[in-house]
Structure formats: structure tokens, C-alpha cells
Amino acid sequence: METDLKQELLSLDLQELESWMLSAGEAKYRAKQMFSQLHKGISPDEMTNLGKRLQAKLSEHFHWHLPLIEQKLVSKLDGTVKYLFSLCDGNCVESVVMRYEHGNTICISSQVGCRMGCKFCASTIGGRVRDLTPAELLGQVIAAQKDLGERISNIVMMGIGEPLDNYDNVLKFLRLVNCDEGINIGYRHISLSTCGLVDGIYRLMEENLPITLSISLHAPDDETRSAIMPINKRFGVDALLEACRAYFAHTGRRISFEYTLIAGKNDSSENAQKLARLLNSKLRSRTETMPIHVNLIPVNEVEETDFKHSSRGAVQAFAKVLESKGIRATVRRRLGADINASCGQLRRAAMKEST
């Protein structure tokens, strides 16, 4: 059986593309000329300044494809846009573009499915199929930007999948999307969310990238967290918060803690008191004061689970307790409520239709 040895053109950084040009007997400047156009979503066949000979060489050695829009939903409430993208192998992922005064933010997926098994998340139903390549990660941004005709200025890696479970591809993507000759989104405008892969946090710390790290905490103790997040049985709360403390000490970058509120599971005033004690004791001391921000998220109700979101009163009471203990707490504004913009559910519906 013949093996396809072609590379994905969009996964190459500028230096790799320059090296290939020289090895193919082409002028080095062609790489920079191509790179900026590729990152605008222009295929090599559309680049009339390349010439037929170079286009043929590129076609022989590389794949070029962007994610295809299978479904697009636009919120009538706030303009949020949700995409169901199909990849070249037929698998689907989701991306969501949210509109803010400071610019457009895209939430992208990092894997097809997820193997972390968080009980409240639609993305993990059915497990992980495969990792996304740098080209597929970048392609979500390019395809959305091209479809909207608007610049995307911020990225949140909080869609389907666990970014640190796809570490090498995600790191390559971060460097690609930050490149001056490409989309050029600054690291400080990128947020990466993890369910708590402690070894990945330490690896990311050593990269010294000034991105924002978000931790999906969702519980104030090991017993509660292990019941809804299996990863906690591998990396407990103490180990996770020690990694966070080290990350802040090394990078100086504030960490955001995500806390999904599930009625009757983790949303009581007692839970809030325990969470405040935990964060203050583990992350603050007389010699160092780490800024702590908790983003409260009423759970998105998923058909396959019986989890219900907390009442507005419970959410406000939880936030009030944290604020009283010196912890900044905000309640995430729900965008795209009329298009079911929460992660994983559009893909899940498409999977059901295909079976």
C-alpha cells in the first residue's frame, strides 16, 4: 500500500519553508512571499506570482487544505458565531468566535474528542479520536477570519480537547500564530486552558511564553474533584496548585482558575469557603502574594448527564464568599445562548446524525 509522505504546508514555520525553497532550487525570498498569503487562507494554486513550475513542486510535496464549514450558527442575541468544521479525514471540531469591544476572540479545539473524561463536558463523550496538527489548529483561525472578513485578535484554547495532551502540536501552533509575517497575534492575547496536566504545566513554564494559563479547577478538594474530573486521581489538587505557584513565580503571568458550578455538587457556601481557604493557603504567603482570579461558570447542561446549573442566587452567593476572602471572582457571561455555543454539543449532534 502506497504511503502518502506529503507534509502539511500550513504546519511549516517560515524558516522551514525557506529551507525547503533552497533545497528545491528556488529563491529563499519565495518563502516569505508565500507565508503571508498562506496565513490569509490563499492556496498555492491561487498565488499567480509563483509560476506553474513552483506550484507543481508544492503540489507534489505538500498538502494544502483549510477546515471546511459544515455548519455555521450566528447568535441573534450577541453576534457570537459557532462553526462546525470538517477536517480532511472527515472528523469534525468546533470553533466559536465571540465579539467584544476590544476585538474578536476565537475559541478553538485542540483535539478531535478528548480523553480526560470530565463528567460535565460534552467534548469527552466518545473519547479522543486523534490530535489536531499545527495546520488544523491554525486553520480554524484562518478559516473563521476568512469567512467573517474580520480580524481575529484573541485566541482561547478552550474548545474540544486538552491542549497539553497535544503538547508539541499546540506549541508549534502558538509560535506560528504569533509570527510577524503571519496572523501575528501576540502571546498576551492567547489563553490556554488545561484540566490539570501538571507535567505539561511545568513544560509550558520553561517555554517562557507570555500567554495566559487557565486552570479548570471546578472543586475545592480531592474527593469532589476526583468524582467529576478523573485527571485528579493522577494529579491531585495539591500537586496542581504547587505547579501553578511555580508557574507564576517563574513567568510572572497571572493564572485564571475556571470553576464550573454544578447544582448540589460543588456550589454551596461551604464549597466556596473551602475553595477560598485552599487558594489562599496554597498560593499566598507572607513573602509572595499571587493574584488569584476565579471565573465562575454555571454548567452547560448536557443531554447525556444529569448535571444542572446553579441558580443565579447560588452563583452570586458563591462569588460573594470568594470576594470576602480577597479572591477576585467573576461570573462568565454566557454568549451565544440561542445557538448552543457551549463546547462539544454541535459535534455531538453531528455524530448522532451520522450513526
GROMACS .gro file of C-alpha atoms in nm, residues 50-173:
model
  124
   50LEU     CA    1   0.459   3.179  -0.804
   51GLY     CA    2   0.460   3.034  -1.154
   52LYS     CA    3   0.338   2.693  -1.270
   53ARG     CA    4   0.670   2.514  -1.207
   54LEU     CA    5   0.685   2.607  -0.838
   55GLN     CA    6   0.315   2.538  -0.793
   56ALA     CA    7   0.368   2.188  -0.933
   57LYS     CA    8   0.658   2.124  -0.693
   58LEU     CA    9   0.449   2.238  -0.398
   59SER     CA   10   0.160   2.014  -0.503
   60GLU     CA   11   0.398   1.718  -0.528
   61HIS     CA   12   0.541   1.763  -0.178
   62PHE     CA   13   0.267   1.926   0.031
   63HIS     CA   14  -0.097   1.911   0.127
   64TRP     CA   15  -0.295   2.234   0.141
   65HIS     CA   16  -0.637   2.246   0.299
   66LEU     CA   17  -0.836   2.458   0.541
   67PRO     CA   18  -1.114   2.323   0.763
   68LEU     CA   19  -1.445   2.327   0.575
   69ILE     CA   20  -1.751   2.491   0.726
   70GLU     CA   21  -2.010   2.216   0.773
   71GLN     CA   22  -2.239   2.427   0.986
   72LYS     CA   23  -2.242   2.792   1.091
   73LEU     CA   24  -2.470   2.935   1.358
   74VAL     CA   25  -2.495   3.307   1.431
   75SER     CA   26  -2.647   3.433   1.755
   76LYS     CA   27  -2.923   3.689   1.718
   77LEU     CA   28  -2.853   3.796   2.076
   78ASP     CA   29  -2.488   3.900   2.062
   79GLY     CA   30  -2.340   3.807   1.721
   80THR     CA   31  -2.147   3.505   1.850
   81VAL     CA   32  -2.061   3.271   1.563
   82LYS     CA   33  -2.027   2.895   1.610
   83TYR     CA   34  -1.860   2.680   1.345
   84LEU     CA   35  -1.865   2.307   1.296
   85PHE     CA   36  -1.554   2.244   1.086
   86SER     CA   37  -1.482   1.922   0.898
   87LEU     CA   38  -1.120   1.813   0.856
   88CYS     CA   39  -0.961   1.633   0.562
   89ASP     CA   40  -1.033   1.289   0.714
   90GLY     CA   41  -1.400   1.367   0.777
   91ASN     CA   42  -1.368   1.428   1.151
   92CYS     CA   43  -1.530   1.741   1.291
   93VAL     CA   44  -1.432   2.000   1.551
   94GLU     CA   45  -1.588   2.322   1.677
   95SER     CA   46  -1.474   2.682   1.700
   96VAL     CA   47  -1.661   2.981   1.840
   97VAL     CA   48  -1.599   3.347   1.757
   98MET     CA   49  -1.706   3.590   2.029
   99ARG     CA   50  -1.734   3.963   1.973
  100TYR     CA   51  -1.610   4.204   2.238
  101GLU     CA   52  -1.540   4.578   2.243
  102HIS     CA   53  -1.166   4.502   2.241
  103GLY     CA   54  -1.191   4.277   1.932
  104ASN     CA   55  -1.290   3.931   1.812
  105THR     CA   56  -1.191   3.627   2.017
  106ILE     CA   57  -1.191   3.273   1.880
  107CYS     CA   58  -1.218   2.965   2.098
  108ILE     CA   59  -1.054   2.675   1.913
  109SER     CA   60  -1.035   2.298   1.955
  110SER     CA   61  -0.704   2.117   2.007
  111GLN     CA   62  -0.813   1.755   1.956
  112VAL     CA   63  -1.089   1.554   1.790
  113GLY     CA   64  -1.267   1.446   2.106
  114CYS     CA   65  -1.100   1.427   2.445
  115ARG     CA   66  -0.981   1.152   2.677
  116MET     CA   67  -0.979   1.350   3.003
  117GLY     CA   68  -1.328   1.225   3.094
  118CYS     CA   69  -1.462   1.532   3.279
  119LYS     CA   70  -1.817   1.429   3.374
  120PHE     CA   71  -1.984   1.760   3.288
  121CYS     CA   72  -1.828   1.810   2.943
  122ALA     CA   73  -1.983   1.710   2.609
  123SER     CA   74  -1.642   1.712   2.440
  124THR     CA   75  -1.524   1.399   2.616
  125ILE     CA   76  -1.825   1.180   2.528
  126GLY     CA   77  -1.690   0.915   2.293
  127GLY     CA   78  -1.329   0.979   2.398
  128ARG     CA   79  -1.035   1.109   2.200
  129VAL     CA   80  -1.012   1.025   1.829
  130ARG     CA   81  -0.684   1.198   1.747
  131ASP     CA   82  -0.473   1.509   1.797
  132LEU     CA   83  -0.502   1.811   1.571
  133THR     CA   84  -0.195   1.911   1.371
  134PRO     CA   85  -0.047   2.263   1.379
  135ALA     CA   86  -0.207   2.320   1.038
  136GLU     CA   87  -0.550   2.217   1.170
  137LEU     CA   88  -0.513   2.437   1.477
  138LEU     CA   89  -0.408   2.735   1.269
  139GLY     CA   90  -0.665   2.652   1.003
  140GLN     CA   91  -0.953   2.716   1.244
  141VAL     CA   92  -0.835   3.074   1.295
  142ILE     CA   93  -0.770   3.134   0.926
  143ALA     CA   94  -1.098   2.979   0.808
  144ALA     CA   95  -1.306   3.181   1.057
  145GLN     CA   96  -1.122   3.501   0.980
  146LYS     CA   97  -1.163   3.444   0.606
  147ASP     CA   98  -1.533   3.365   0.639
  148LEU     CA   99  -1.610   3.666   0.858
  149GLY     CA  100  -1.390   3.910   0.667
  150GLU     CA  101  -1.280   4.045   1.005
  151ARG     CA  102  -0.957   4.025   1.201
  152ILE     CA  103  -0.941   3.789   1.498
  153SER     CA  104  -0.722   3.943   1.765
  154ASN     CA  105  -0.752   3.699   2.056
  155ILE     CA  106  -0.738   3.319   2.092
  156VAL     CA  107  -0.873   3.096   2.366
  157MET     CA  108  -0.767   2.730   2.363
  158MET     CA  109  -1.071   2.605   2.549
  159GLY     CA  110  -1.261   2.412   2.283
  160ILE     CA  111  -1.274   2.038   2.226
  161GLY     CA  112  -0.969   1.854   2.365
  162GLU     CA  113  -0.696   1.909   2.623
  163PRO     CA  114  -0.422   2.136   2.478
  164LEU     CA  115  -0.143   1.997   2.699
  165ASP     CA  116  -0.233   1.644   2.589
  166ASN     CA  117  -0.132   1.757   2.238
  167TYR     CA  118   0.171   1.949   2.360
  168ASP     CA  119   0.411   1.955   2.065
  169ASN     CA  120   0.148   2.043   1.804
  170VAL     CA  121  -0.002   2.313   2.026
  171LEU     CA  122   0.339   2.467   2.091
  172LYS     CA  123   0.414   2.475   1.717
  173PHE     CA  124   0.076   2.640   1.657
   0.00000   0.00000   0.00000
